[in-house]
Amino acid sequence: MKFYQKEVTLPRFERGYHLITHLIENIVPEIENITIGQFQAFIKHTSASLTINENADPTVRMDFETHINKMIPENMPYFKHDYEGSDDMPAHIKSSMLGCQVTIPITNGTLNLGTWQGIYLGEHRNYGGNRKVIITVFGV
Amino acid sequence: MKFYQKEVTLPRFERGYHLITHLIENIVPEIENITIGQFQAFIKHTSASLTINENADPTVRMDFETHINKMIPENMPYFKHDYEGSDDMPAHIKSSMLGCQVTIPITNGTLNLGTWQGIYLGEHRNYGGNRKVIITVFGV
Amino acid sequence: MKFYQKEVTLPRFERGYHLITHLIENIVPEIENITIGQFQAFIKHTSASLTINENADPTVRMDFETHINKMIPENMPYFKHDYEGSDDMPAHIKSSMLGCQVTIPITNGTLNLGTWQGIYLGEHRNYGGNRKVIITVFGV
């Protein structure tokens, strides 16, 4: 049984959805020696998210931003938690709707994603800053 | 420590929500020998989803389809990613909102689900085809 | 490799979102002896949820309740599954949108949550009763 863990600080991303597979899949190079296992990425924030979606067409990520802003809009008159700005409370709800972690099977030393799957960072604040992600890898 | 993994191809399902617990819970028969562990089902697609919900009344699954179509409708004028059809972009958003994986505790050789819990496949395309799911089981 | 599991019955909570980190983080005291690992909390119900969000300001939890009730309202004329009351079907959809489980990295004997992260119970029924949660902890 092998178990590895590493914390990575992502570069700053603007508000929206960003493909970050290439930034985190090789953080733990020992993944190469795992025949069967799991890879988890966990973001240590409550106004950003991690999810898996289409890895090819940038318009998918644009449409995510546009539509999810309609589902969870800013400036709702009933929002009480607004002192960090109008993007604050919607960012929290988006984070829980999309989730703060992804767990992906490892098969023969690599992430066993589908052809069209990639890992998205959802940056839900206008100025979110650097986000910290913990990568945990284990298996046999 | 035991670690198993198997890929399964599901039969085609029509658009909507489908109870698939019986199709995947016994894919790895060695689960019987695990006293404490975890079971993960991971779908390798970005326009379908896996989630856990009510396993008895088919109207729950119908209401899922009806209401989630309202939350994430087709033909929004702002959608840019539309060349695979009007069901394409909503399918991607539904997949990330519901998630592409479920992780369930194993206790004494079986999935430790609540009485009313079952595993749903969300098929979000009109013609989604056969979906591939990776089952990963581990424990002691 | 260490593997532990325990079922806990939570006290009854009223409808809404509740910070329960303190109620479940120490259910498995052996977590102290794990240098690298994972902690999963899994709720055995389909009308409640577990998610991670802001752990300091109670108005975040109030705004969750208000806004998610707008996204998934009661008494939609198209709901078929309504014989347990108007809060029943929305509760099922909320449970799948937010998820029934959280998996958190363990680092040096403790949950490696961000400064502002806590575990929320989403109680989506008016009278949900006592909820059962399975805690699974493993690592090296």
mmCIF file with all atom_site columns, C-alpha atoms in Angstrom, chain B residues 8-87:
data_model
loop_
_atom_site.group_PDB
_atom_site.id
_atom_site.type_symbol
_atom_site.label_atom_id
_atom_site.label_alt_id
_atom_site.label_comp_id
_atom_site.label_asym_id
_atom_site.label_entity_id
_atom_site.label_seq_id
_atom_site.pdbx_PDB_ins_code
_atom_site.Cartn_x
_atom_site.Cartn_y
_atom_site.Cartn_z
_atom_site.occupancy
_atom_site.B_iso_or_equiv
_atom_site.pdbx_formal_charge
_atom_site.auth_seq_id
_atom_site.auth_comp_id
_atom_site.auth_asym_id
_atom_site.auth_atom_id
_atom_site.pdbx_PDB_model_num
ATOM 1  C CA . VAL B 1 8  ? -18.204 -1.876  -16.754 1.00 0.00 ? 8  VAL B CA 1
ATOM 2  C CA . THR B 1 9  ? -20.150 -0.726  -19.804 1.00 0.00 ? 9  THR B CA 1
ATOM 3  C CA . LEU B 1 10 ? -23.763 0.062   -18.949 1.00 0.00 ? 10 LEU B CA 1
ATOM 4  C CA . PRO B 1 11 ? -26.652 -0.707  -21.283 1.00 0.00 ? 11 PRO B CA 1
ATOM 5  C CA . ARG B 1 12 ? -28.062 2.320   -23.085 1.00 0.00 ? 12 ARG B CA 1
ATOM 6  C CA . PHE B 1 13 ? -30.547 4.336   -21.078 1.00 0.00 ? 13 PHE B CA 1
ATOM 7  C CA . GLU B 1 14 ? -32.927 6.963   -22.306 1.00 0.00 ? 14 GLU B CA 1
ATOM 8  C CA . ARG B 1 15 ? -32.623 10.531  -21.105 1.00 0.00 ? 15 ARG B CA 1
ATOM 9  C CA . GLY B 1 16 ? -33.580 10.808  -17.435 1.00 0.00 ? 16 GLY B CA 1
ATOM 10 C CA . TYR B 1 17 ? -32.661 9.226   -14.125 1.00 0.00 ? 17 TYR B CA 1
ATOM 11 C CA . HIS B 1 18 ? -32.267 5.471   -13.652 1.00 0.00 ? 18 HIS B CA 1
ATOM 12 C CA . LEU B 1 19 ? -31.681 3.262   -10.639 1.00 0.00 ? 19 LEU B CA 1
ATOM 13 C CA . ILE B 1 20 ? -28.531 1.232   -11.381 1.00 0.00 ? 20 ILE B CA 1
ATOM 14 C CA . THR B 1 21 ? -27.526 -0.107  -7.962  1.00 0.00 ? 21 THR B CA 1
ATOM 15 C CA . HIS B 1 22 ? -28.189 -3.709  -9.034  1.00 0.00 ? 22 HIS B CA 1
ATOM 16 C CA . LEU B 1 23 ? -26.051 -3.253  -12.162 1.00 0.00 ? 23 LEU B CA 1
ATOM 17 C CA . ILE B 1 24 ? -22.895 -2.178  -10.371 1.00 0.00 ? 24 ILE B CA 1
ATOM 18 C CA . GLU B 1 25 ? -22.936 -3.304  -6.738  1.00 0.00 ? 25 GLU B CA 1
ATOM 19 C CA . ASN B 1 26 ? -21.730 -6.823  -7.570  1.00 0.00 ? 26 ASN B CA 1
ATOM 20 C CA . ILE B 1 27 ? -19.234 -6.001  -10.323 1.00 0.00 ? 27 ILE B CA 1
ATOM 21 C CA . VAL B 1 28 ? -16.429 -6.715  -7.861  1.00 0.00 ? 28 VAL B CA 1
ATOM 22 C CA . PRO B 1 29 ? -17.515 -9.907  -6.032  1.00 0.00 ? 29 PRO B CA 1
ATOM 23 C CA . GLU B 1 30 ? -14.452 -9.715  -3.754  1.00 0.00 ? 30 GLU B CA 1
ATOM 24 C CA . ILE B 1 31 ? -16.320 -6.972  -1.877  1.00 0.00 ? 31 ILE B CA 1
ATOM 25 C CA . GLU B 1 32 ? -17.697 -9.874  0.210   1.00 0.00 ? 32 GLU B CA 1
ATOM 26 C CA . ASN B 1 33 ? -14.304 -10.284 1.849   1.00 0.00 ? 33 ASN B CA 1
ATOM 27 C CA . ILE B 1 34 ? -13.970 -6.644  2.903   1.00 0.00 ? 34 ILE B CA 1
ATOM 28 C CA . THR B 1 35 ? -14.955 -5.846  6.490   1.00 0.00 ? 35 THR B CA 1
ATOM 29 C CA . ILE B 1 36 ? -14.334 -2.094  6.305   1.00 0.00 ? 36 ILE B CA 1
ATOM 30 C CA . GLY B 1 37 ? -13.726 -0.254  3.075   1.00 0.00 ? 37 GLY B CA 1
ATOM 31 C CA . GLN B 1 38 ? -14.947 1.985   0.304   1.00 0.00 ? 38 GLN B CA 1
ATOM 32 C CA . PHE B 1 39 ? -16.650 1.501   -3.054  1.00 0.00 ? 39 PHE B CA 1
ATOM 33 C CA . GLN B 1 40 ? -16.346 4.120   -5.770  1.00 0.00 ? 40 GLN B CA 1
ATOM 34 C CA . ALA B 1 41 ? -18.259 4.291   -9.044  1.00 0.00 ? 41 ALA B CA 1
ATOM 35 C CA . PHE B 1 42 ? -16.814 6.834   -11.495 1.00 0.00 ? 42 PHE B CA 1
ATOM 36 C CA . ILE B 1 43 ? -18.475 7.601   -14.847 1.00 0.00 ? 43 ILE B CA 1
ATOM 37 C CA . LYS B 1 44 ? -16.055 8.460   -17.667 1.00 0.00 ? 44 LYS B CA 1
ATOM 38 C CA . HIS B 1 45 ? -18.319 11.014  -19.355 1.00 0.00 ? 45 HIS B CA 1
ATOM 39 C CA . THR B 1 46 ? -19.135 14.716  -19.084 1.00 0.00 ? 46 THR B CA 1
ATOM 40 C CA . SER B 1 47 ? -22.816 14.606  -20.107 1.00 0.00 ? 47 SER B CA 1
ATOM 41 C CA . ALA B 1 48 ? -24.016 11.976  -17.622 1.00 0.00 ? 48 ALA B CA 1
ATOM 42 C CA . SER B 1 49 ? -23.828 11.784  -13.839 1.00 0.00 ? 49 SER B CA 1
ATOM 43 C CA . LEU B 1 50 ? -23.889 9.471   -10.829 1.00 0.00 ? 50 LEU B CA 1
ATOM 44 C CA . THR B 1 51 ? -25.697 10.402  -7.635  1.00 0.00 ? 51 THR B CA 1
ATOM 45 C CA . ILE B 1 52 ? -27.424 8.733   -4.684  1.00 0.00 ? 52 ILE B CA 1
ATOM 46 C CA . ASN B 1 53 ? -31.129 9.163   -4.089  1.00 0.00 ? 53 ASN B CA 1
ATOM 47 C CA . GLU B 1 54 ? -34.469 7.551   -3.303  1.00 0.00 ? 54 GLU B CA 1
ATOM 48 C CA . ASN B 1 55 ? -34.655 3.940   -4.464  1.00 0.00 ? 55 ASN B CA 1
ATOM 49 C CA . ALA B 1 56 ? -38.378 3.117   -4.286  1.00 0.00 ? 56 ALA B CA 1
ATOM 50 C CA . ASP B 1 57 ? -40.743 5.532   -6.016  1.00 0.00 ? 57 ASP B CA 1
ATOM 51 C CA . PRO B 1 58 ? -40.200 6.085   -9.770  1.00 0.00 ? 58 PRO B CA 1
ATOM 52 C CA . THR B 1 59 ? -41.900 9.492   -9.568  1.00 0.00 ? 59 THR B CA 1
ATOM 53 C CA . VAL B 1 60 ? -38.853 10.835  -7.718  1.00 0.00 ? 60 VAL B CA 1
ATOM 54 C CA . ARG B 1 61 ? -36.749 10.144  -10.804 1.00 0.00 ? 61 ARG B CA 1
ATOM 55 C CA . MET B 1 62 ? -39.389 11.732  -13.055 1.00 0.00 ? 62 MET B CA 1
ATOM 56 C CA . ASP B 1 63 ? -39.457 14.854  -10.886 1.00 0.00 ? 63 ASP B CA 1
ATOM 57 C CA . PHE B 1 64 ? -35.647 15.018  -11.016 1.00 0.00 ? 64 PHE B CA 1
ATOM 58 C CA . GLU B 1 65 ? -35.827 15.167  -14.812 1.00 0.00 ? 65 GLU B CA 1
ATOM 59 C CA . THR B 1 66 ? -38.604 17.763  -14.851 1.00 0.00 ? 66 THR B CA 1
ATOM 60 C CA . HIS B 1 67 ? -37.188 20.125  -12.267 1.00 0.00 ? 67 HIS B CA 1
ATOM 61 C CA . ILE B 1 68 ? -33.510 19.934  -13.233 1.00 0.00 ? 68 ILE B CA 1
ATOM 62 C CA . ASN B 1 69 ? -34.572 20.726  -16.810 1.00 0.00 ? 69 ASN B CA 1
ATOM 63 C CA . LYS B 1 70 ? -36.092 23.926  -15.394 1.00 0.00 ? 70 LYS B CA 1
ATOM 64 C CA . MET B 1 71 ? -32.918 24.799  -13.492 1.00 0.00 ? 71 MET B CA 1
ATOM 65 C CA . ILE B 1 72 ? -30.701 24.110  -16.508 1.00 0.00 ? 72 ILE B CA 1
ATOM 66 C CA . PRO B 1 73 ? -32.868 24.583  -19.612 1.00 0.00 ? 73 PRO B CA 1
ATOM 67 C CA . GLU B 1 74 ? -32.039 24.061  -23.265 1.00 0.00 ? 74 GLU B CA 1
ATOM 68 C CA . ASN B 1 75 ? -31.794 26.770  -25.898 1.00 0.00 ? 75 ASN B CA 1
ATOM 69 C CA . MET B 1 76 ? -30.656 29.587  -23.658 1.00 0.00 ? 76 MET B CA 1
ATOM 70 C CA . PRO B 1 77 ? -29.746 32.395  -26.080 1.00 0.00 ? 77 PRO B CA 1
ATOM 71 C CA . TYR B 1 78 ? -26.383 32.876  -24.364 1.00 0.00 ? 78 TYR B CA 1
ATOM 72 C CA . PHE B 1 79 ? -25.180 29.299  -24.851 1.00 0.00 ? 79 PHE B CA 1
ATOM 73 C CA . LYS B 1 80 ? -22.192 29.223  -27.225 1.00 0.00 ? 80 LYS B CA 1
ATOM 74 C CA . HIS B 1 81 ? -21.501 25.466  -27.096 1.00 0.00 ? 81 HIS B CA 1
ATOM 75 C CA . ASP B 1 82 ? -24.473 24.208  -29.096 1.00 0.00 ? 82 ASP B CA 1
ATOM 76 C CA . TYR B 1 83 ? -23.225 22.406  -32.203 1.00 0.00 ? 83 TYR B CA 1
ATOM 77 C CA . GLU B 1 84 ? -23.992 18.943  -30.815 1.00 0.00 ? 84 GLU B CA 1
ATOM 78 C CA . GLY B 1 85 ? -27.615 19.901  -30.210 1.00 0.00 ? 85 GLY B CA 1
ATOM 79 C CA . SER B 1 86 ? -29.665 21.780  -27.675 1.00 0.00 ? 86 SER B CA 1
ATOM 80 C CA . ASP B 1 87 ? -29.279 19.032  -25.050 1.00 0.00 ? 87 ASP B CA 1
#
